[in-house]
mmCIF file with all atom_site columns, C-alpha atoms in Angstrom:
data_model
loop_
_atom_site.group_PDB
_atom_site.id
_atom_site.type_symbol
_atom_site.label_atom_id
_atom_site.label_alt_id
_atom_site.label_comp_id
_atom_site.label_asym_id
_atom_site.label_entity_id
_atom_site.label_seq_id
_atom_site.pdbx_PDB_ins_code
_atom_site.Cartn_x
_atom_site.Cartn_y
_atom_site.Cartn_z
_atom_site.occupancy
_atom_site.B_iso_or_equiv
_atom_site.pdbx_formal_charge
_atom_site.auth_seq_id
_atom_site.auth_comp_id
_atom_site.auth_asym_id
_atom_site.auth_atom_id
_atom_site.pdbx_PDB_model_num
ATOM 1  C CA . MET A 1 1  ? -10.642 -42.220 188.202 1.00 0.00 ? 16 MET A CA 1
ATOM 2  C CA . THR A 1 2  ? -9.323  -43.172 184.828 1.00 0.00 ? 17 THR A CA 1
ATOM 3  C CA . ASP A 1 3  ? -10.702 -41.866 181.569 1.00 0.00 ? 18 ASP A CA 1
ATOM 4  C CA . ALA A 1 4  ? -12.142 -45.333 180.784 1.00 0.00 ? 19 ALA A CA 1
ATOM 5  C CA . THR A 1 5  ? -14.023 -45.342 184.097 1.00 0.00 ? 20 THR A CA 1
ATOM 6  C CA . MET A 1 6  ? -15.496 -41.906 183.413 1.00 0.00 ? 21 MET A CA 1
ATOM 7  C CA . ARG A 1 7  ? -16.846 -43.084 180.049 1.00 0.00 ? 22 ARG A CA 1
ATOM 8  C CA . SER A 1 8  ? -18.610 -46.130 181.494 1.00 0.00 ? 23 SER A CA 1
ATOM 9  C CA . PRO A 1 9  ? -22.298 -45.746 182.441 1.00 0.00 ? 24 PRO A CA 1
ATOM 10 C CA . PRO A 1 10 ? -21.536 -45.866 186.205 1.00 0.00 ? 25 PRO A CA 1
ATOM 11 C CA . GLY A 1 11 ? -18.734 -43.363 185.655 1.00 0.00 ? 26 GLY A CA 1
ATOM 12 C CA . GLU A 1 12 ? -21.078 -41.092 183.734 1.00 0.00 ? 27 GLU A CA 1
ATOM 13 C CA . ALA A 1 13 ? -23.624 -41.288 186.551 1.00 0.00 ? 28 ALA A CA 1
ATOM 14 C CA . ARG A 1 14 ? -20.957 -40.390 189.110 1.00 0.00 ? 29 ARG A CA 1
ATOM 15 C CA . ARG A 1 15 ? -19.801 -37.503 186.926 1.00 0.00 ? 30 ARG A CA 1
ATOM 16 C CA . GLY A 1 16 ? -23.395 -36.192 186.736 1.00 0.00 ? 31 GLY A CA 1
ATOM 17 C CA . LEU A 1 17 ? -23.885 -36.508 190.485 1.00 0.00 ? 32 LEU A CA 1
ATOM 18 C CA . ASP A 1 18 ? -20.575 -34.753 191.134 1.00 0.00 ? 33 ASP A CA 1
ATOM 19 C CA . GLY A 1 19 ? -21.738 -31.801 189.050 1.00 0.00 ? 34 GLY A CA 1
ATOM 20 C CA . GLY A 1 20 ? -19.409 -32.423 186.112 1.00 0.00 ? 35 GLY A CA 1
ATOM 21 C CA . GLY A 1 21 ? -20.515 -31.411 182.642 1.00 0.00 ? 36 GLY A CA 1
ATOM 22 C CA . PRO A 1 22 ? -20.876 -33.645 179.609 1.00 0.00 ? 37 PRO A CA 1
ATOM 23 C CA . LEU A 1 23 ? -17.779 -35.233 178.131 1.00 0.00 ? 38 LEU A CA 1
ATOM 24 C CA . GLU A 1 24 ? -16.112 -33.667 175.102 1.00 0.00 ? 39 GLU A CA 1
ATOM 25 C CA . GLY A 1 25 ? -18.160 -34.518 172.009 1.00 0.00 ? 40 GLY A CA 1
ATOM 26 C CA . GLY A 1 26 ? -20.804 -36.284 174.082 1.00 0.00 ? 41 GLY A CA 1
ATOM 27 C CA . VAL A 1 27 ? -24.555 -35.908 173.627 1.00 0.00 ? 42 VAL A CA 1
ATOM 28 C CA . GLY A 1 28 ? -26.622 -35.168 176.714 1.00 0.00 ? 43 GLY A CA 1
ATOM 29 C CA . LEU A 1 29 ? -29.614 -37.337 177.566 1.00 0.00 ? 44 LEU A CA 1
ATOM 30 C CA . GLY A 1 30 ? -32.031 -34.429 177.198 1.00 0.00 ? 45 GLY A CA 1
ATOM 31 C CA . SER A 1 31 ? -30.674 -33.601 173.742 1.00 0.00 ? 46 SER A CA 1
ATOM 32 C CA . ALA A 1 32 ? -30.927 -37.232 172.660 1.00 0.00 ? 47 ALA A CA 1
ATOM 33 C CA . LEU A 1 33 ? -34.533 -37.484 173.901 1.00 0.00 ? 48 LEU A CA 1
ATOM 34 C CA . ALA A 1 34 ? -35.503 -34.224 172.194 1.00 0.00 ? 49 ALA A CA 1
ATOM 35 C CA . GLU A 1 35 ? -34.025 -35.446 168.907 1.00 0.00 ? 50 GLU A CA 1
ATOM 36 C CA . ALA A 1 36 ? -35.870 -38.780 169.224 1.00 0.00 ? 51 ALA A CA 1
ATOM 37 C CA . GLY A 1 37 ? -39.105 -36.855 169.766 1.00 0.00 ? 52 GLY A CA 1
ATOM 38 C CA . ARG A 1 38 ? -38.519 -34.762 166.654 1.00 0.00 ? 53 ARG A CA 1
ATOM 39 C CA . GLN A 1 39 ? -37.807 -37.887 164.607 1.00 0.00 ? 54 GLN A CA 1
ATOM 40 C CA . ALA A 1 40 ? -40.980 -39.595 165.885 1.00 0.00 ? 55 ALA A CA 1
ATOM 41 C CA . ALA A 1 41 ? -43.062 -36.809 164.297 1.00 0.00 ? 56 ALA A CA 1
ATOM 42 C CA . LEU A 1 42 ? -46.341 -37.827 165.975 1.00 0.00 ? 57 LEU A CA 1
ATOM 43 C CA . THR A 1 43 ? -49.566 -36.518 164.529 1.00 0.00 ? 58 THR A CA 1
ATOM 44 C CA . GLU A 1 44 ? -51.870 -34.497 166.773 1.00 0.00 ? 59 GLU A CA 1
ATOM 45 C CA . GLU A 1 45 ? -54.174 -37.534 167.083 1.00 0.00 ? 60 GLU A CA 1
ATOM 46 C CA . GLU A 1 46 ? -51.278 -39.857 168.042 1.00 0.00 ? 61 GLU A CA 1
ATOM 47 C CA . TRP A 1 47 ? -50.030 -37.352 170.634 1.00 0.00 ? 62 TRP A CA 1
ATOM 48 C CA . THR A 1 48 ? -53.520 -37.118 172.162 1.00 0.00 ? 63 THR A CA 1
ATOM 49 C CA . VAL A 1 49 ? -53.668 -40.913 172.541 1.00 0.00 ? 64 VAL A CA 1
ATOM 50 C CA . PHE A 1 50 ? -50.157 -40.970 174.010 1.00 0.00 ? 65 PHE A CA 1
ATOM 51 C CA . VAL A 1 51 ? -50.792 -38.352 176.704 1.00 0.00 ? 66 VAL A CA 1
ATOM 52 C CA . SER A 1 52 ? -54.250 -39.671 177.633 1.00 0.00 ? 67 SER A CA 1
ATOM 53 C CA . ARG A 1 53 ? -53.173 -43.274 178.233 1.00 0.00 ? 68 ARG A CA 1
ATOM 54 C CA . ASP A 1 54 ? -53.957 -44.974 181.530 1.00 0.00 ? 69 ASP A CA 1
ATOM 55 C CA . ALA A 1 55 ? -50.984 -44.345 183.820 1.00 0.00 ? 70 ALA A CA 1
ATOM 56 C CA . THR A 1 56 ? -52.159 -46.852 186.443 1.00 0.00 ? 71 THR A CA 1
ATOM 57 C CA . PRO A 1 57 ? -49.288 -49.208 187.314 1.00 0.00 ? 72 PRO A CA 1
ATOM 58 C CA . GLY A 1 58 ? -49.706 -52.731 186.030 1.00 0.00 ? 73 GLY A CA 1
ATOM 59 C CA . ARG A 1 59 ? -50.271 -55.729 188.249 1.00 0.00 ? 74 ARG A CA 1
ATOM 60 C CA . PRO A 1 60 ? -47.004 -57.186 189.647 1.00 0.00 ? 75 PRO A CA 1
ATOM 61 C CA . VAL A 1 61 ? -45.896 -60.467 188.140 1.00 0.00 ? 76 VAL A CA 1
ATOM 62 C CA . SER A 1 62 ? -46.031 -63.421 190.508 1.00 0.00 ? 77 SER A CA 1
ATOM 63 C CA . LEU A 1 63 ? -42.867 -65.522 190.286 1.00 0.00 ? 78 LEU A CA 1
ATOM 64 C CA . GLY A 1 64 ? -43.906 -67.906 193.031 1.00 0.00 ? 79 GLY A CA 1
#
């Protein structure tokens, strides 16, 4: 695979499935999500609402 292929989203997915590490200078998904969580800075009340939300799947949309 070429370097350009490895940097595309499908290439990144293949790299992850093949057991390859992150690219040089890249940010891992977990690190990016953790940073987003820190920046959100939810209050205790907001966090309580977030984790207690109804997780029931929504009704499917009818396209017919």
